[in-house]
Short mmCIF file of C-alpha atoms and ligand atoms in Angstrom, two decimals:
data_model
loop_
_atom_site.label_atom_id
_atom_site.label_comp_id
_atom_site.label_asym_id
_atom_site.label_seq_id
_atom_site.Cartn_x
_atom_site.Cartn_y
_atom_site.Cartn_z
CA MET A 1 108.15 -14.87 143.43
CA THR A 2 108.62 -15.76 147.09
CA ALA A 3 110.39 -13.22 149.24
CA GLY A 4 110.81 -12.26 152.85
CA PRO A 5 111.05 -14.19 156.06
CA THR A 6 109.32 -17.56 156.20
CA ALA A 7 110.10 -18.73 159.72
CA ASP A 8 110.55 -17.01 163.00
CA SER A 9 110.08 -17.56 166.66
CA LEU A 10 107.10 -15.26 167.13
CA ASP A 11 103.83 -16.62 168.44
CA ARG A 12 100.85 -16.50 166.12
CA GLY A 13 99.41 -13.29 167.52
CA GLN A 14 102.70 -11.41 167.20
CA ARG A 15 103.40 -12.80 163.76
CA TYR A 16 100.18 -11.54 162.23
CA SER A 17 100.01 -8.29 164.20
CA LEU A 18 100.03 -5.14 162.09
CA ILE A 19 102.04 -3.40 164.76
CA GLY A 20 104.49 -6.22 165.44
CA PRO A 21 107.95 -7.08 164.10
CA ARG A 22 106.61 -8.84 161.00
CA SER A 23 105.12 -5.58 159.81
CA ARG A 24 108.57 -4.00 159.90
CA LEU A 25 110.11 -7.03 158.20
CA ALA A 26 107.55 -6.85 155.39
CA GLU A 27 108.53 -3.23 154.78
CA GLU A 28 112.24 -3.97 154.85
CA SER A 29 111.97 -6.99 152.54
CA GLY A 30 110.01 -5.09 149.88
CA LEU A 31 106.86 -7.16 150.35
CA ALA A 32 104.88 -4.21 151.69
CA GLU A 33 103.40 -2.24 148.80
CA GLY A 34 105.34 -4.53 146.46
CA ALA A 35 105.10 -4.84 142.70
CA TRP A 36 102.56 -7.54 141.90
CA PHE A 37 102.22 -9.76 138.90
CA THR A 38 99.74 -8.39 136.36
CA PRO A 39 98.75 -10.32 133.25
CA PRO A 40 98.49 -8.49 129.94
CA VAL A 41 95.05 -7.51 128.67
CA GLU A 42 94.50 -5.52 125.52
CA GLY A 43 93.54 -1.93 126.43
CA ASP A 44 90.18 -1.63 124.63
CA ARG A 45 89.12 -5.07 125.88
CA LEU A 46 89.96 -4.05 129.44
CA ALA A 47 87.92 -0.85 129.03
CA THR A 48 84.94 -2.93 127.87
CA LEU A 49 85.24 -5.27 130.84
CA GLN A 50 85.47 -2.35 133.25
CA HIS A 51 82.21 -0.83 131.97
CA ARG A 52 79.56 -0.42 134.72
CA THR A 53 75.83 -0.40 134.26
CA ASP A 54 73.09 0.42 136.76
CA GLY A 55 70.57 -1.97 135.18
CA ARG A 56 72.30 -5.24 135.95
CA ALA A 57 73.31 -4.20 139.45
CA LEU A 58 69.80 -2.90 140.21
CA ALA A 59 68.22 -6.18 139.09
CA ASP A 60 70.51 -8.21 141.38
CA LEU A 61 69.99 -5.78 144.25
CA ALA A 62 66.20 -5.85 143.85
CA LEU A 63 66.15 -9.66 143.90
CA TRP A 64 68.29 -9.77 147.04
CA LEU A 65 66.13 -7.17 148.83
CA VAL A 66 62.88 -8.87 147.82
CA LEU A 67 64.19 -12.20 149.15
CA LEU A 68 65.38 -10.51 152.34
CA VAL A 69 62.09 -8.73 153.02
CA GLY A 70 60.09 -11.79 152.00
CA LEU A 71 61.99 -14.11 154.32
CA GLY A 72 61.85 -11.54 157.13
CA THR A 73 58.07 -11.36 156.71
CA LEU A 74 57.90 -15.16 156.79
CA VAL A 75 59.81 -15.18 160.08
CA VAL A 76 57.25 -12.77 161.58
CA ILE A 77 54.24 -14.66 160.22
CA THR A 78 55.50 -18.08 161.34
CA TRP A 79 56.98 -16.91 164.65
CA TRP A 80 57.22 -19.68 167.25
CA SER A 81 56.26 -22.42 164.80
CA TRP A 82 58.56 -25.01 163.25
CA TRP A 83 58.44 -23.06 160.01
CA THR A 84 60.34 -20.26 161.71
CA VAL A 85 63.52 -22.35 161.76
CA PRO A 86 64.05 -22.72 157.97
CA ALA A 87 62.83 -19.16 157.44
CA LEU A 88 65.43 -17.90 159.92
CA VAL A 89 68.22 -19.97 158.38
CA VAL A 90 67.61 -18.49 154.93
CA TYR A 91 66.92 -14.97 156.23
CA GLY A 92 70.12 -15.05 158.31
CA ALA A 93 72.17 -16.32 155.34
CA LEU A 94 70.89 -13.52 153.12
CA TYR A 95 71.48 -10.93 155.84
CA GLY A 96 74.69 -11.94 157.61
CA GLY A 97 76.09 -14.02 154.75
CA SER A 98 75.42 -12.65 151.29
CA ALA A 99 75.54 -9.04 152.52
CA ASP A 100 79.29 -9.62 152.52
CA ALA A 101 79.48 -9.80 148.72
CA ARG A 102 77.32 -6.62 148.46
CA TRP A 103 79.52 -4.85 150.98
CA HIS A 104 82.60 -5.91 149.05
CA GLU A 105 81.46 -4.96 145.57
CA MET A 106 80.03 -1.60 146.66
CA GLY A 107 83.21 -0.89 148.60
CA HIS A 108 85.06 -1.13 145.31
CA ASN A 109 82.39 1.14 143.75
CA THR A 110 82.19 -1.19 140.80
CA ALA A 111 78.61 -2.49 140.77
CA PHE A 112 76.67 0.65 139.82
CA ARG A 113 77.58 3.32 137.38
CA THR A 114 75.81 5.80 139.73
CA GLN A 115 78.04 6.52 142.66
CA TRP A 116 75.39 7.17 145.33
CA LEU A 117 73.84 3.76 144.70
CA ASN A 118 77.18 2.10 145.46
CA ASP A 119 77.52 4.20 148.61
CA MET A 120 73.97 3.53 149.81
CA VAL A 121 74.26 -0.24 149.49
CA TYR A 122 77.77 -0.13 150.98
CA TYR A 123 76.47 1.56 154.15
CA LEU A 124 73.49 -0.77 154.41
CA ALA A 125 75.65 -3.90 154.01
CA SER A 126 78.28 -2.51 156.39
CA PHE A 127 75.61 -2.11 159.06
CA MET A 128 74.31 -5.60 158.44
CA LEU A 129 77.81 -7.00 159.03
CA TRP A 130 78.85 -4.72 161.94
CA ARG A 131 81.65 -3.42 159.74
CA GLU A 132 82.47 0.21 160.26
CA PRO A 133 82.40 1.71 156.75
CA ALA A 134 85.51 3.90 156.87
CA VAL A 135 87.57 1.37 158.83
CA TRP A 136 86.76 -1.41 156.41
CA ARG A 137 87.37 0.71 153.35
CA TRP A 138 90.91 1.30 154.58
CA SER A 139 91.42 -2.28 155.69
CA HIS A 140 90.35 -3.46 152.26
CA TYR A 141 92.69 -1.02 150.52
CA ARG A 142 95.43 -2.62 152.58
CA HIS A 143 94.19 -6.11 151.73
CA HIS A 144 94.49 -5.31 148.02
CA THR A 145 97.89 -3.67 148.46
CA ASP A 146 99.41 -6.43 150.56
CA THR A 147 97.27 -9.53 150.00
CA LEU A 148 98.31 -12.23 152.48
CA VAL A 149 101.51 -10.39 153.40
CA VAL A 150 102.04 -11.32 157.03
CA GLY A 151 102.15 -8.30 159.34
CA ARG A 152 100.44 -6.10 156.73
CA ASP A 153 97.13 -7.68 155.72
CA ILE A 154 94.55 -7.40 158.50
CA GLU A 155 92.06 -9.45 156.47
CA ILE A 156 93.96 -12.74 156.70
CA ALA A 157 91.10 -14.84 158.02
CA PHE A 158 92.84 -18.18 158.57
CA LYS A 159 96.19 -17.64 160.20
CA ARG A 160 98.69 -20.49 160.36
CA PRO A 161 98.33 -22.82 162.13
CA THR A 162 94.54 -22.59 162.32
CA PRO A 163 93.10 -24.65 165.21
CA ILE A 164 89.94 -26.61 164.38
CA PRO A 165 87.91 -24.85 167.12
CA GLU A 166 88.75 -21.56 165.43
CA ILE A 167 87.38 -22.80 162.10
CA LEU A 168 84.24 -24.07 163.80
CA ALA A 169 83.87 -20.80 165.69
CA ALA A 170 84.06 -18.88 162.41
CA PHE A 171 81.25 -20.98 160.94
CA GLY A 172 79.34 -20.67 164.22
CA GLY A 173 79.22 -16.87 164.09
CA VAL A 174 81.63 -16.19 166.95
CA ASN A 175 83.84 -13.73 165.07
CA PRO A 176 81.41 -10.78 164.90
CA ILE A 177 80.90 -11.05 168.67
CA ARG A 178 84.55 -11.65 169.48
CA PHE A 179 86.20 -9.14 167.17
CA LEU A 180 83.78 -6.73 165.51
CA LEU A 181 81.44 -5.78 168.33
CA PRO A 182 84.15 -4.86 170.87
CA ARG A 183 85.90 -2.73 168.27
CA LEU A 184 82.65 -1.06 167.24
CA LEU A 185 81.85 -0.24 170.87
CA ARG A 186 85.37 1.03 171.48
CA HIS A 187 85.17 3.37 168.52
CA ALA A 188 81.66 4.48 169.47
CA ALA A 189 83.06 5.46 172.88
CA GLY A 190 85.71 7.61 171.15
CA GLY A 191 88.60 5.15 171.50
CA ARG A 192 90.96 3.89 168.85
CA ASP A 193 91.97 0.32 168.17
CA PRO A 194 95.80 0.39 167.85
CA GLU A 195 95.91 -1.95 164.85
CA VAL A 196 93.22 0.01 163.05
CA GLU A 197 95.22 3.15 163.77
CA SER A 198 98.07 1.68 161.74
CA PHE A 199 96.10 1.85 158.48
CA VAL A 200 93.35 4.46 158.92
CA PRO A 201 94.66 8.02 158.34
CA SER A 202 94.23 10.41 161.24
CA ASP A 203 91.83 12.71 159.36
CA GLU A 204 89.37 9.81 158.99
CA TRP A 205 88.89 9.26 162.72
CA PRO A 206 86.03 11.72 163.29
CA ARG A 207 84.14 9.80 160.60
CA VAL A 208 85.07 6.45 162.20
CA HIS A 209 83.65 7.61 165.54
CA ARG A 210 80.50 9.05 163.95
CA GLU A 211 79.77 5.87 162.00
CA ALA A 212 80.38 3.63 165.02
CA ARG A 213 77.98 5.73 167.13
CA PHE A 214 75.31 5.59 164.45
CA PHE A 215 75.56 1.81 164.12
CA VAL A 216 75.47 1.32 167.89
CA ALA A 217 72.46 3.63 168.13
CA VAL A 218 70.49 1.61 165.55
CA LEU A 219 71.40 -1.66 167.26
CA ALA A 220 70.37 -0.17 170.61
CA LEU A 221 67.08 0.92 169.06
CA ALA A 222 66.36 -2.66 167.98
CA ALA A 223 67.18 -3.87 171.50
CA ALA A 224 64.93 -1.19 173.02
CA ALA A 225 62.08 -2.20 170.69
CA ALA A 226 62.51 -5.80 171.84
CA VAL A 227 62.16 -4.70 175.46
CA VAL A 228 59.23 -2.34 174.87
CA TRP A 229 57.26 -4.85 172.77
CA TRP A 230 58.50 -7.73 174.91
CA THR A 231 59.45 -9.90 171.97
CA PRO A 232 62.88 -10.85 170.65
CA LEU A 233 61.69 -10.33 167.07
CA PRO A 234 63.30 -6.88 166.52
CA VAL A 235 66.78 -8.17 167.42
CA VAL A 236 66.21 -11.46 165.65
CA LEU A 237 65.55 -9.46 162.50
CA VAL A 238 68.08 -6.62 163.02
CA GLY A 239 71.41 -7.27 164.70
CA LEU A 240 71.48 -10.97 165.51
CA PRO A 241 71.38 -12.14 161.86
CA THR A 242 74.96 -10.82 161.67
CA VAL A 243 75.81 -13.65 164.06
CA TYR A 244 73.52 -16.53 163.12
CA GLY A 245 73.78 -15.83 159.38
CA SER A 246 77.53 -15.36 159.11
CA TRP A 247 78.11 -19.04 158.33
CA LEU A 248 77.35 -18.33 154.67
CA MET A 249 79.94 -15.56 154.55
CA VAL A 250 82.53 -17.98 155.93
CA PHE A 251 81.32 -20.73 153.60
CA PHE A 252 82.21 -18.57 150.58
CA GLY A 253 84.99 -16.50 152.13
CA ILE A 254 87.14 -19.47 153.13
CA THR A 255 87.58 -20.36 149.45
CA GLN A 256 89.33 -17.05 148.67
CA HIS A 257 92.74 -17.48 150.28
CA ALA A 258 92.65 -20.12 153.05
CA GLY A 259 95.68 -22.42 153.06
CA LEU A 260 97.36 -20.64 150.14
CA ARG A 261 100.78 -19.06 150.14
CA GLU A 262 101.67 -16.07 152.25
CA ASP A 263 104.28 -13.45 151.39
CA VAL A 264 104.22 -13.81 147.63
CA LEU A 265 103.59 -11.02 145.15
CA ASP A 266 101.46 -13.07 142.78
CA HIS A 267 97.71 -13.45 143.26
CA ARG A 268 97.77 -16.68 141.29
CA LEU A 269 99.63 -18.23 144.22
CA ASN A 270 97.70 -16.78 147.15
CA THR A 271 94.15 -16.58 145.77
CA ARG A 272 91.72 -19.18 144.51
CA THR A 273 89.22 -19.24 141.66
CA VAL A 274 86.48 -21.84 142.02
CA TYR A 275 83.71 -22.71 139.58
CA MET A 276 80.38 -22.40 141.39
CA ASN A 277 76.73 -22.94 140.48
CA PRO A 278 74.48 -19.99 139.50
CA VAL A 279 72.74 -19.80 142.92
CA PHE A 280 76.06 -19.55 144.74
CA ARG A 281 77.27 -17.03 142.20
CA PHE A 282 74.22 -14.83 142.80
CA LEU A 283 74.65 -14.99 146.58
CA TYR A 284 78.39 -14.40 146.26
CA LEU A 285 78.24 -11.95 143.33
CA ASN A 286 80.74 -13.92 141.25
CA MET A 287 83.51 -13.51 143.81
CA ASN A 288 84.36 -17.14 143.14
CA TYR A 289 86.44 -15.57 140.33
CA HIS A 290 88.64 -14.26 143.05
CA VAL A 291 92.02 -14.35 141.32
CA GLU A 292 90.53 -12.30 138.50
CA HIS A 293 89.05 -9.84 140.99
CA HIS A 294 92.40 -9.30 142.68
CA LEU A 295 94.18 -8.86 139.37
CA PHE A 296 91.66 -6.32 138.07
CA PRO A 297 89.57 -4.91 140.96
CA THR A 298 88.04 -2.27 138.68
CA VAL A 299 86.08 -4.92 136.76
CA PRO A 300 82.47 -5.21 138.06
CA TYR A 301 81.26 -8.56 139.35
CA TYR A 302 79.03 -9.21 136.35
CA ALA A 303 82.03 -9.01 133.99
CA LEU A 304 84.21 -11.41 135.98
CA PRO A 305 83.22 -14.52 133.99
CA ALA A 306 84.28 -12.72 130.80
CA LEU A 307 87.48 -11.54 132.47
CA HIS A 308 88.11 -15.12 133.52
CA ASP A 309 87.91 -16.20 129.85
CA GLU A 310 90.29 -13.41 128.92
CA LEU A 311 92.86 -14.33 131.55
CA ARG A 312 92.63 -18.09 131.32
CA PRO A 313 95.96 -18.51 129.44
CA TYR A 314 97.81 -16.81 132.30
CA LEU A 315 96.16 -18.50 135.29
CA ALA A 316 96.35 -21.84 137.03
CA PRO A 317 93.35 -24.07 136.29
CA PRO A 318 90.47 -23.09 138.62
CA LEU A 319 89.09 -25.53 141.18
CA PRO A 320 86.31 -27.32 139.27
CA THR A 321 83.73 -27.37 142.11
CA THR A 322 83.12 -26.00 145.59
CA VAL A 323 83.64 -29.52 146.94
CA ALA A 324 87.07 -29.69 145.29
CA ALA A 325 87.95 -26.32 146.80
CA TYR A 326 86.92 -27.53 150.28
CA ARG A 327 88.98 -30.66 149.85
CA GLU A 328 92.04 -28.58 149.03
CA ILE A 329 91.40 -26.13 151.87
CA PHE A 330 90.93 -28.74 154.57
CA THR A 331 93.97 -30.71 153.41
CA ALA A 332 96.03 -27.52 153.63
CA LEU A 333 94.67 -26.36 156.99
CA THR A 334 95.14 -29.82 158.46
CA ARG A 335 98.71 -30.17 157.20
CA GLN A 336 99.56 -26.62 158.27
CA ARG A 337 98.36 -27.33 161.80
CA ARG A 338 101.22 -29.81 162.11
CA ASP A 339 103.64 -27.90 159.87
CA PRO A 340 102.80 -24.20 159.41
CA GLY A 341 105.28 -24.01 156.50
CA TRP A 342 103.47 -26.67 154.46
CA GLU A 343 102.28 -25.39 151.07
CA ILE A 344 99.74 -26.68 148.59
CA PRO A 345 101.85 -28.04 145.71
CA ASP A 346 102.04 -25.35 143.06
CA ARG A 347 99.45 -25.67 140.39
CA SER A 348 100.84 -25.14 136.90
CA ILE A 349 101.11 -21.41 136.55
CA PRO A 350 102.04 -20.38 133.01
CA GLU A 351 105.09 -18.28 132.35
CA VAL A 352 104.09 -14.84 131.14
CA ASP A 353 106.23 -12.62 128.99
CA HIS A 354 106.04 -9.22 130.64
CA ALA A 355 107.06 -7.54 127.42
CA ASP A 356 103.57 -8.53 126.36
CA ARG A 357 102.19 -5.61 128.40
CA ALA A 358 102.36 -3.43 125.32
CA PRO A 359 98.61 -3.34 124.60
CA ILE A 360 98.03 -0.53 127.10
CA VAL A 361 101.11 1.33 125.94
CA VAL A 362 101.27 3.68 122.98
CA SER A 363 104.65 4.11 121.45
CA PRO A 364 105.64 7.63 120.47
CA VAL A 365 106.59 7.92 116.82
CA SER A 366 109.16 10.60 117.56
CA HIS A 367 110.58 12.88 120.24
CA HIS A 368 111.55 16.49 119.70
CA ASP A 369 111.83 19.65 121.77
CA GLY A 370 111.02 17.75 124.97
CA ALA A 371 107.75 16.50 123.43
CA VAL A 372 106.68 13.05 122.38
CA VAL A 373 104.49 12.59 119.35
CA VAL A 374 101.74 9.97 119.44
CA PRO A 375 99.51 9.08 116.47
CA ILE A 376 95.84 9.89 117.13
CA GLY A 377 94.60 6.76 115.42
CA GLN A 378 95.91 4.59 118.24
CA MET A 379 93.27 5.75 120.71
CA ALA A 380 89.47 5.70 120.91
CA VAL A 381 87.49 8.42 122.76
CA GLY A 382 87.17 7.63 126.48
CA THR A 383 90.36 5.61 126.69
CA VAL A 384 93.70 6.00 128.42
CA ARG A 385 97.10 4.78 127.31
CA ARG A 386 100.52 4.75 128.84
CA ILE A 387 103.54 6.42 127.31
CA ASP A 388 106.94 5.44 128.64
CA VAL A 389 109.58 8.08 128.20
CA GLY A 390 112.85 7.21 129.87
CA GLU A 391 112.07 6.77 133.56
CA ARG A 392 108.86 8.69 133.26
CA THR A 393 105.40 7.15 132.90
CA VAL A 394 102.68 9.34 131.42
CA ALA A 395 98.97 8.64 131.07
CA LEU A 396 97.43 10.03 127.89
CA TYR A 397 93.63 10.37 127.77
CA ARG A 398 91.37 10.93 124.79
CA LEU A 399 88.32 12.80 126.09
CA GLY A 400 86.79 13.83 122.77
CA PRO A 401 87.54 13.64 119.06
CA ASN A 402 90.03 16.48 119.44
CA GLU A 403 90.57 16.67 123.16
CA PHE A 404 93.51 14.93 124.79
CA ARG A 405 94.99 15.33 128.25
CA ALA A 406 98.09 13.95 129.89
CA THR A 407 98.98 13.35 133.52
CA ASP A 408 101.51 11.36 135.47
CA GLY A 409 100.92 7.74 134.64
CA LEU A 410 101.35 6.40 138.18
CA CYS A 411 98.78 6.92 140.92
CA THR A 412 99.98 9.22 143.70
CA HIS A 413 98.59 6.84 146.31
CA GLY A 414 100.33 3.57 145.53
CA ARG A 415 101.99 4.12 142.15
CA ALA A 416 99.56 1.88 140.26
CA ASP A 417 99.56 2.10 136.48
CA LEU A 418 96.68 4.45 135.61
CA ALA A 419 96.55 3.18 132.04
CA ARG A 420 94.97 0.05 133.52
CA GLY A 421 92.32 2.18 135.21
CA VAL A 422 88.86 3.28 134.11
CA VAL A 423 88.05 6.56 132.35
CA ILE A 424 84.68 7.61 133.77
CA ASP A 425 82.44 9.89 131.72
CA CYS A 426 85.53 11.39 130.08
CA GLU A 427 86.10 13.30 133.34
CA LEU A 428 87.71 11.01 135.89
CA ILE A 429 90.36 8.35 135.92
CA GLU A 430 89.80 5.55 138.42
CA CYS A 431 92.94 3.86 139.70
CA PRO A 432 93.09 0.13 139.02
CA LYS A 433 94.42 -0.79 142.44
CA HIS A 434 92.17 0.79 145.10
CA ASN A 435 89.61 2.55 142.90
CA GLY A 436 90.78 6.02 143.96
CA ARG A 437 89.83 8.69 141.42
CA PHE A 438 91.35 11.83 139.90
CA ASP A 439 89.90 14.62 137.80
CA ILE A 440 91.66 14.17 134.47
CA ARG A 441 91.57 17.86 133.56
CA THR A 442 92.84 19.26 136.85
CA GLY A 443 94.75 16.26 138.20
CA GLU A 444 93.00 16.79 141.56
CA PRO A 445 92.04 13.73 143.62
CA ALA A 446 88.30 13.03 143.46
CA ARG A 447 87.97 10.03 145.77
CA ARG A 448 89.98 8.40 148.54
CA PRO A 449 92.38 6.82 149.01
CA ALA A 450 93.87 9.11 146.36
CA LYS A 451 94.89 12.26 148.21
CA ASP A 452 97.66 14.02 146.29
CA PRO A 453 97.06 15.43 142.81
CA LEU A 454 98.56 14.13 139.60
CA MET A 455 100.96 16.31 137.72
CA ARG A 456 99.66 17.31 134.30
CA TYR A 457 101.59 17.59 131.07
CA PRO A 458 100.86 20.08 128.31
CA VAL A 459 99.25 18.58 125.23
CA GLU A 460 98.92 19.92 121.70
CA VAL A 461 96.71 18.26 119.14
CA HIS A 462 97.72 18.30 115.51
CA GLU A 463 95.92 16.81 112.55
CA GLN A 464 97.05 13.22 112.94
CA SER A 465 99.07 13.29 116.12
CA VAL A 466 99.22 14.45 119.72
CA HIS A 467 102.31 16.17 121.11
CA VAL A 468 102.83 15.71 124.83
CA THR A 469 105.45 17.96 126.37
CA ILE A 470 107.38 15.83 128.82
CA GLY A 471 110.28 18.23 129.23
CA SER A 472 113.83 17.17 129.84
CA LEU A 473 113.96 13.99 131.87
CA GLY A 474 115.07 14.34 135.42
CA ARG A 475 113.59 17.77 136.00
CA SER A 476 110.13 18.81 136.95
CA VAL A 477 107.90 19.59 133.99
CA GLY A 478 104.49 21.06 133.48
CA GLN A 479 104.85 23.77 136.09
CA GLY A 480 103.18 26.96 134.97
CA ARG A 481 102.86 25.66 131.43
CA THR A 482 99.10 26.00 131.13
CA ASP A 483 99.53 28.37 128.17
CA ILE A 484 100.48 25.54 125.88
CA GLU A 485 97.94 23.03 127.16
CA GLN A 486 95.40 23.13 124.39
CA GLY A 487 93.45 21.06 121.90
CA LEU A 488 92.07 21.73 118.46
CA ASP A 489 88.93 22.83 120.26
CA ARG A 490 90.23 26.28 121.16
CA SER A 491 87.19 27.06 123.28
CA GLU A 492 88.39 24.48 125.80
CA PRO A 493 89.42 26.44 128.92
CA ALA A 494 92.98 25.95 130.03
CA PRO A 495 93.17 24.16 133.36
CA GLY A 496 94.37 26.14 136.35
CA ALA A 497 98.01 26.55 137.10
CA GLY A 498 99.79 25.07 140.07
CA THR A 499 100.70 21.61 138.90
CA THR A 500 103.88 20.44 140.49
CA ASP A 501 105.90 17.32 140.43
CA ARG A 502 104.95 15.72 143.70
CA GLU A 503 106.33 12.96 145.75
CA SER A 504 104.10 9.93 145.62
CA SER A 505 102.65 8.88 148.93
CA ALA A 506 100.89 5.71 149.89
CA ASN A 507 98.84 5.36 153.02
FE1 FES B 1 95.76 3.30 145.70
FE2 FES B 1 95.81 4.28 143.28
S1 FES B 1 97.24 2.98 144.17
S2 FES B 1 94.25 4.55 144.76
#
């Protein structure tokens, strides 16, 4: 599983730079946008785990907001008394610490079924953490594409060797001041951070500048209120908690990847799952199941314990407690300070038979006239399956009792297997890798980072089977073939023409 360069003469800054030589090496060695290990999960079970519900996410959000407002009120009421200290510690942890898990989950759009709720909480949490929304969306896409790939992943928090003062500084809240604020100000002034430029597409920059200006304006407003009312309370409640509360974010975040292997294409080797108590899991939104999250980022946080049970046969044993995780992390960081190549001894990772990926695949019963024939009984309404025909991968969707559609089976952004994605309201397919979306009927992209449309394939529905016209392998198919794209429901309008076989592109 290990690939790519492991030793070089670069200093630490150059080695981890996204615009340095290691970035080029990662591309040349096949680590960048590589093919990652994915464990098999039965298709219908995966669809159940990927199901989102507003109720559960709203309940958790309401509790967090009530605690936040309550603690903020306590800070105001007890101001300048000894009671202010514990109130501030908890308020800061909720604000600058546990906002991180809300930012993360909403960034994946997985918490709420209703999209605008995900977006609203994402923007709120981004502000609370001084994270520019568009910049961090793209940096997190990259993190999921190239997790812990040196020179590619900007979210590697503990770079080897990690000096002790750097760890203490992270817990002490230095990072938002040292890294995030200067970048925010630079973008607000219309500039561009060169590393950020390497992963944010050029058409996103007007948005980046707008968002940075808005965040700076709100922070400036809090500072102005502090001056006008001659009390530090406004900035103690808005702005500064990002600094004095970030210890909790680091407390949880360090357990994700710190000290684990770099440059491997297997999340079981570079990511950690830790059993945590219910309070921690509420604050951290179950991200302690971090291996599971990386393997299936379309699964909402509240289904991660169930996903963990599902995947257990394929994973290394999780760390049994937070204390055990910290012991492992500090052993690794200490050893790696002396020897940056030192690795935590491999935990027992089970061998997985990749042929066992069949559960998301439907096997055609026959091929004729450039079409494959799939039995209807193999699919429930609202599901997607993969059909492999020669070199071609097709995604077949069942959108109603008699309505089927077919598109390219690989996402046009990063070639992820769409049959592992989520069918949303029988209208959209959400990619399993970065949660980009496509309209199933038109193939058009419906949410970034997906940008290029999917090619569609004509489908005919017969009594007990579906015929998908793939065409002769090796040539473009589906172009101008809307006349034969039909279901038993003849009132279904034929999708518009113009589907072409497109080059895949990944940002
Ligand atoms: Fe990135 Fe599909 S691979 S959105």
